[in-house]
């Protein structure tokens, strides 16, 4: 019997999760970590909204407001939305393509620990002298002159965390291309897997420019590199280019998986095949390509010139075409469907108009003359949050309800789920809809207070009330998640409307996923089997031995070494901290030592024999197993 099923007790469970390379356990870890940082960033947002609730407020200082502003944006995008979507990608992609794991389980674990320890390092800045305060874009003109170590935490934390994201993206690309089950052609892949593939490709090309920019920033701050200091011959605009070459695709790295999740929810509860599947695939690829090419529309106001402005304006507007195709295909999937208004479906129905509103204001920003007027106003804040919250957060919440049985073999309470949706949805629109008018009335963004008598008071008050409603909605959802563990096991395909392979596996899902590799006979393979009256998916092979990877603590040790070394690098420029060089060398020694150990250690995994598989399935599902 595999040791996977024999470990008992709290300590053994913690060790199992620290050393695991199982994509399902890593998905749970991404989900928990992402939720933690989502809560932190949400709390930071509430503090800022309290400060802006009335004019001339002194609830928090201007300096602390700048720290909250920086950490809220950085945390939400890098450390909450990204890992939460990685949770769904880790859990669903191997199951949807009929694989037993990802291509590189070791690297999958390494990716998580780099992300997590990088995020922890960044947040320790609050307790070690002050958080970064130059905004989530950390423009060089501000960050080079920021005192203290806040920006250094930003640079080093994002370097470590970003390396984990890059590794994970590469892993998903290889997994999807090489590990699909027999019959799973590219044009039979579920839409979520398609969006995960395109999003991972964007990660592969978008994160290296950010890495280069952060490295240059590191040299500027610690060694006087002068890449960005215009007084020393540098150019601060270079940072803006490097940041937005990453920053604009980052939005699509997040929104494409959100599109994919809704493309799974809408057909399931419309009980119809997704309308225009092929066009959805090509729209996904086209959005990914165009999304990568239009970074400069964030820089209309720096004076790129009319030719560059016109090219990037037209390219930005062009993204509306494939995006519109997706919206119409979702609507036409709903059209004539036998619709069940479940909690996930409520989120999908709320998402479509909310995201369209965010998209329309995005097209407005693609016009350079209008962008000159609205840039740095609250209109941009409203547009951005309609895309991020109306699109991505809504997708995460709806999919959490939809896929909770896949993660934990439990169902979330539908009544609490619908209460959460309405409180959050109304709060979201209260918060951000009025911010369009604040922007049009001239309220600048990134200000920590304002004078009364400018007509902004009432809208800011409404916005703050809406933010608190969103917070209440999140708290109810967390309570719902905790209560679910007192419920009954959900079992296989608990919604009864599952269409893709992940719903075909009996619960709880064994660590090897599929007893036998499934045979895919068309789009929506599980739906096809159910329509033919089959109780389980058709298999491509008889029951046989399964090869699985061993757990390993090395990914954690490698990441821990970099985490320690980052403190040495952080304090090395300080003349009164000579010990920092030893911390730096010691941390790097741990990392490289672990890497060398991994290189020389032969770890071929283990084979699970046919008899063991049948015994495990009998324990999980009763006599006969998997029936």
PDB file of N, CA and C in Angstrom, residues 109-159:
ATOM      1  N   UNK A 109       5.864  21.951  -7.277  1.00  0.00           N
ATOM      2  CA  UNK A 109       6.038  22.244  -5.857  1.00  0.00           C
ATOM      3  C   UNK A 109       6.977  23.439  -5.663  1.00  0.00           C
ATOM      4  N   UNK A 110       8.072  23.471  -6.441  1.00  0.00           N
ATOM      5  CA  UNK A 110       9.028  24.581  -6.341  1.00  0.00           C
ATOM      6  C   UNK A 110       8.346  25.909  -6.675  1.00  0.00           C
ATOM      7  N   UNK A 111       7.487  25.893  -7.682  1.00  0.00           N
ATOM      8  CA  UNK A 111       6.763  27.107  -8.066  1.00  0.00           C
ATOM      9  C   UNK A 111       5.912  27.638  -6.932  1.00  0.00           C
ATOM     10  N   UNK A 112       5.230  26.728  -6.227  1.00  0.00           N
ATOM     11  CA  UNK A 112       4.392  27.190  -5.112  1.00  0.00           C
ATOM     12  C   UNK A 112       5.230  27.805  -4.003  1.00  0.00           C
ATOM     13  N   UNK A 113       6.299  27.111  -3.602  1.00  0.00           N
ATOM     14  CA  UNK A 113       7.068  27.596  -2.451  1.00  0.00           C
ATOM     15  C   UNK A 113       7.795  28.904  -2.767  1.00  0.00           C
ATOM     16  N   UNK A 114       8.237  29.070  -4.026  1.00  0.00           N
ATOM     17  CA  UNK A 114       8.848  30.349  -4.392  1.00  0.00           C
ATOM     18  C   UNK A 114       7.813  31.467  -4.301  1.00  0.00           C
ATOM     19  N   UNK A 115       6.614  31.200  -4.839  1.00  0.00           N
ATOM     20  CA  UNK A 115       5.551  32.212  -4.757  1.00  0.00           C
ATOM     21  C   UNK A 115       5.249  32.546  -3.295  1.00  0.00           C
ATOM     22  N   UNK A 116       5.064  31.522  -2.464  1.00  0.00           N
ATOM     23  CA  UNK A 116       4.589  31.749  -1.098  1.00  0.00           C
ATOM     24  C   UNK A 116       5.636  32.471  -0.253  1.00  0.00           C
ATOM     25  N   UNK A 117       6.883  31.998  -0.310  1.00  0.00           N
ATOM     26  CA  UNK A 117       7.916  32.625   0.523  1.00  0.00           C
ATOM     27  C   UNK A 117       8.265  34.020   0.007  1.00  0.00           C
ATOM     28  N   UNK A 118       8.187  34.249  -1.305  1.00  0.00           N
ATOM     29  CA  UNK A 118       8.362  35.605  -1.843  1.00  0.00           C
ATOM     30  C   UNK A 118       7.274  36.533  -1.329  1.00  0.00           C
ATOM     31  N   UNK A 119       6.042  36.024  -1.265  1.00  0.00           N
ATOM     32  CA  UNK A 119       4.922  36.833  -0.771  1.00  0.00           C
ATOM     33  C   UNK A 119       5.080  37.131   0.716  1.00  0.00           C
ATOM     34  N   UNK A 120       5.504  36.138   1.482  1.00  0.00           N
ATOM     35  CA  UNK A 120       5.720  36.351   2.918  1.00  0.00           C
ATOM     36  C   UNK A 120       6.817  37.388   3.128  1.00  0.00           C
ATOM     37  N   UNK A 121       7.901  37.272   2.356  1.00  0.00           N
ATOM     38  CA  UNK A 121       9.009  38.234   2.460  1.00  0.00           C
ATOM     39  C   UNK A 121       8.505  39.656   2.223  1.00  0.00           C
ATOM     40  N   UNK A 122       7.699  39.829   1.180  1.00  0.00           N
ATOM     41  CA  UNK A 122       7.186  41.159   0.851  1.00  0.00           C
ATOM     42  C   UNK A 122       6.348  41.720   1.999  1.00  0.00           C
ATOM     43  N   UNK A 123       5.524  40.882   2.616  1.00  0.00           N
ATOM     44  CA  UNK A 123       4.638  41.367   3.669  1.00  0.00           C
ATOM     45  C   UNK A 123       5.360  41.599   5.000  1.00  0.00           C
ATOM     46  N   UNK A 124       6.527  41.000   5.172  1.00  0.00           N
ATOM     47  CA  UNK A 124       7.294  41.274   6.389  1.00  0.00           C
ATOM     48  C   UNK A 124       7.765  42.727   6.433  1.00  0.00           C
ATOM     49  N   UNK A 125       7.702  43.409   5.288  1.00  0.00           N
ATOM     50  CA  UNK A 125       8.125  44.816   5.244  1.00  0.00           C
ATOM     51  C   UNK A 125       7.314  45.678   6.204  1.00  0.00           C
ATOM     52  N   UNK A 126       6.047  45.306   6.437  1.00  0.00           N
ATOM     53  CA  UNK A 126       5.213  46.077   7.360  1.00  0.00           C
ATOM     54  C   UNK A 126       5.815  46.098   8.769  1.00  0.00           C
ATOM     55  N   UNK A 127       6.519  45.016   9.132  1.00  0.00           N
ATOM     56  CA  UNK A 127       7.042  44.882  10.497  1.00  0.00           C
ATOM     57  C   UNK A 127       8.545  45.166  10.582  1.00  0.00           C
ATOM     58  N   UNK A 128       9.168  45.467   9.440  1.00  0.00           N
ATOM     59  CA  UNK A 128      10.624  45.623   9.442  1.00  0.00           C
ATOM     60  C   UNK A 128      11.042  46.949   8.818  1.00  0.00           C
ATOM     61  N   UNK A 129      10.378  48.013   9.229  1.00  0.00           N
ATOM     62  CA  UNK A 129      10.828  49.334   8.787  1.00  0.00           C
ATOM     63  C   UNK A 129       9.938  50.047   7.805  1.00  0.00           C
ATOM     64  N   UNK A 130       8.893  49.395   7.311  1.00  0.00           N
ATOM     65  CA  UNK A 130       7.981  50.085   6.397  1.00  0.00           C
ATOM     66  C   UNK A 130       7.834  49.374   5.072  1.00  0.00           C
ATOM     67  N   UNK A 131       6.588  49.379   4.558  1.00  0.00           N
ATOM     68  CA  UNK A 131       6.276  48.703   3.299  1.00  0.00           C
ATOM     69  C   UNK A 131       6.623  49.607   2.117  1.00  0.00           C
ATOM     70  N   UNK A 132       6.696  49.041   0.907  1.00  0.00           N
ATOM     71  CA  UNK A 132       6.925  49.870  -0.291  1.00  0.00           C
ATOM     72  C   UNK A 132       5.809  50.899  -0.440  1.00  0.00           C
ATOM     73  N   UNK A 133       6.171  52.062  -1.011  1.00  0.00           N
ATOM     74  CA  UNK A 133       5.210  53.173  -1.027  1.00  0.00           C
ATOM     75  C   UNK A 133       5.195  53.927  -2.344  1.00  0.00           C
ATOM     76  N   UNK A 134       5.636  53.291  -3.435  1.00  0.00           N
ATOM     77  CA  UNK A 134       5.704  53.978  -4.727  1.00  0.00           C
ATOM     78  C   UNK A 134       4.601  53.532  -5.675  1.00  0.00           C
ATOM     79  N   UNK A 135       3.529  52.933  -5.149  1.00  0.00           N
ATOM     80  CA  UNK A 135       2.472  52.428  -6.014  1.00  0.00           C
ATOM     81  C   UNK A 135       2.804  51.046  -6.525  1.00  0.00           C
ATOM     82  N   UNK A 136       1.752  50.305  -6.979  1.00  0.00           N
ATOM     83  CA  UNK A 136       2.032  48.925  -7.408  1.00  0.00           C
ATOM     84  C   UNK A 136       2.855  48.891  -8.690  1.00  0.00           C
ATOM     85  N   UNK A 137       2.862  50.020  -9.439  1.00  0.00           N
ATOM     86  CA  UNK A 137       3.708  50.095 -10.633  1.00  0.00           C
ATOM     87  C   UNK A 137       5.141  50.468 -10.273  1.00  0.00           C
ATOM     88  N   UNK A 138       5.342  51.005  -9.085  1.00  0.00           N
ATOM     89  CA  UNK A 138       6.669  51.342  -8.564  1.00  0.00           C
ATOM     90  C   UNK A 138       7.511  52.117  -9.575  1.00  0.00           C
ATOM     91  N   UNK A 139       6.918  53.159 -10.144  1.00  0.00           N
ATOM     92  CA  UNK A 139       7.635  53.938 -11.153  1.00  0.00           C
ATOM     93  C   UNK A 139       8.991  54.385 -10.609  1.00  0.00           C
ATOM     94  N   UNK A 140      10.009  54.310 -11.480  1.00  0.00           N
ATOM     95  CA  UNK A 140      11.388  54.540 -11.036  1.00  0.00           C
ATOM     96  C   UNK A 140      11.583  55.940 -10.476  1.00  0.00           C
ATOM     97  N   UNK A 141      10.853  56.917 -11.035  1.00  0.00           N
ATOM     98  CA  UNK A 141      11.010  58.297 -10.561  1.00  0.00           C
ATOM     99  C   UNK A 141      10.623  58.429  -9.089  1.00  0.00           C
ATOM    100  N   UNK A 142       9.753  57.553  -8.606  1.00  0.00           N
ATOM    101  CA  UNK A 142       9.380  57.562  -7.193  1.00  0.00           C
ATOM    102  C   UNK A 142      10.226  56.579  -6.384  1.00  0.00           C
ATOM    103  N   UNK A 143      10.387  55.377  -6.933  1.00  0.00           N
ATOM    104  CA  UNK A 143      10.991  54.311  -6.134  1.00  0.00           C
ATOM    105  C   UNK A 143      12.482  54.541  -5.887  1.00  0.00           C
ATOM    106  N   UNK A 144      13.183  55.219  -6.809  1.00  0.00           N
ATOM    107  CA  UNK A 144      14.618  55.431  -6.594  1.00  0.00           C
ATOM    108  C   UNK A 144      14.878  56.317  -5.388  1.00  0.00           C
ATOM    109  N   UNK A 145      13.902  57.194  -5.087  1.00  0.00           N
ATOM    110  CA  UNK A 145      14.113  58.141  -4.001  1.00  0.00           C
ATOM    111  C   UNK A 145      13.297  57.792  -2.766  1.00  0.00           C
ATOM    112  N   UNK A 146      12.688  56.604  -2.763  1.00  0.00           N
ATOM    113  CA  UNK A 146      11.931  56.185  -1.585  1.00  0.00           C
ATOM    114  C   UNK A 146      12.912  55.804  -0.481  1.00  0.00           C
ATOM    115  N   UNK A 147      12.783  56.410   0.711  1.00  0.00           N
ATOM    116  CA  UNK A 147      13.720  56.066   1.793  1.00  0.00           C
ATOM    117  C   UNK A 147      13.383  54.709   2.400  1.00  0.00           C
ATOM    118  N   UNK A 148      14.326  54.191   3.207  1.00  0.00           N
ATOM    119  CA  UNK A 148      14.083  52.910   3.870  1.00  0.00           C
ATOM    120  C   UNK A 148      14.231  51.735   2.909  1.00  0.00           C
ATOM    121  N   UNK A 149      13.724  50.577   3.356  1.00  0.00           N
ATOM    122  CA  UNK A 149      13.895  49.361   2.569  1.00  0.00           C
ATOM    123  C   UNK A 149      12.601  48.869   1.922  1.00  0.00           C
ATOM    124  N   UNK A 150      11.539  49.706   1.945  1.00  0.00           N
ATOM    125  CA  UNK A 150      10.258  49.253   1.401  1.00  0.00           C
ATOM    126  C   UNK A 150      10.365  48.800  -0.047  1.00  0.00           C
ATOM    127  N   UNK A 151      10.993  49.610  -0.904  1.00  0.00           N
ATOM    128  CA  UNK A 151      11.107  49.248  -2.324  1.00  0.00           C
ATOM    129  C   UNK A 151      12.012  48.024  -2.493  1.00  0.00           C
ATOM    130  N   UNK A 152      13.002  47.875  -1.623  1.00  0.00           N
ATOM    131  CA  UNK A 152      13.869  46.690  -1.696  1.00  0.00           C
ATOM    132  C   UNK A 152      13.066  45.417  -1.393  1.00  0.00           C
ATOM    133  N   UNK A 153      12.164  45.508  -0.421  1.00  0.00           N
ATOM    134  CA  UNK A 153      11.264  44.371  -0.182  1.00  0.00           C
ATOM    135  C   UNK A 153      10.451  44.056  -1.439  1.00  0.00           C
ATOM    136  N   UNK A 154       9.959  45.122  -2.096  1.00  0.00           N
ATOM    137  CA  UNK A 154       9.161  44.964  -3.324  1.00  0.00           C
ATOM    138  C   UNK A 154       9.975  44.236  -4.398  1.00  0.00           C
ATOM    139  N   UNK A 155      11.199  44.736  -4.629  1.00  0.00           N
ATOM    140  CA  UNK A 155      12.041  44.186  -5.701  1.00  0.00           C
ATOM    141  C   UNK A 155      12.399  42.725  -5.423  1.00  0.00           C
ATOM    142  N   UNK A 156      12.886  42.449  -4.229  1.00  0.00           N
ATOM    143  CA  UNK A 156      13.350  41.091  -3.912  1.00  0.00           C
ATOM    144  C   UNK A 156      12.168  40.126  -3.771  1.00  0.00           C
ATOM    145  N   UNK A 157      11.083  40.581  -3.125  1.00  0.00           N
ATOM    146  CA  UNK A 157       9.920  39.711  -2.949  1.00  0.00           C
ATOM    147  C   UNK A 157       9.303  39.316  -4.274  1.00  0.00           C
ATOM    148  N   UNK A 158       9.156  40.285  -5.177  1.00  0.00           N
ATOM    149  CA  UNK A 158       8.556  39.963  -6.478  1.00  0.00           C
ATOM    150  C   UNK A 158       9.493  39.135  -7.346  1.00  0.00           C
ATOM    151  N   UNK A 159      10.802  39.309  -7.187  1.00  0.00           N
ATOM    152  CA  UNK A 159      11.730  38.453  -7.944  1.00  0.00           C
ATOM    153  C   UNK A 159      11.546  36.989  -7.565  1.00  0.00           C
TER     154      UNK A 159
END
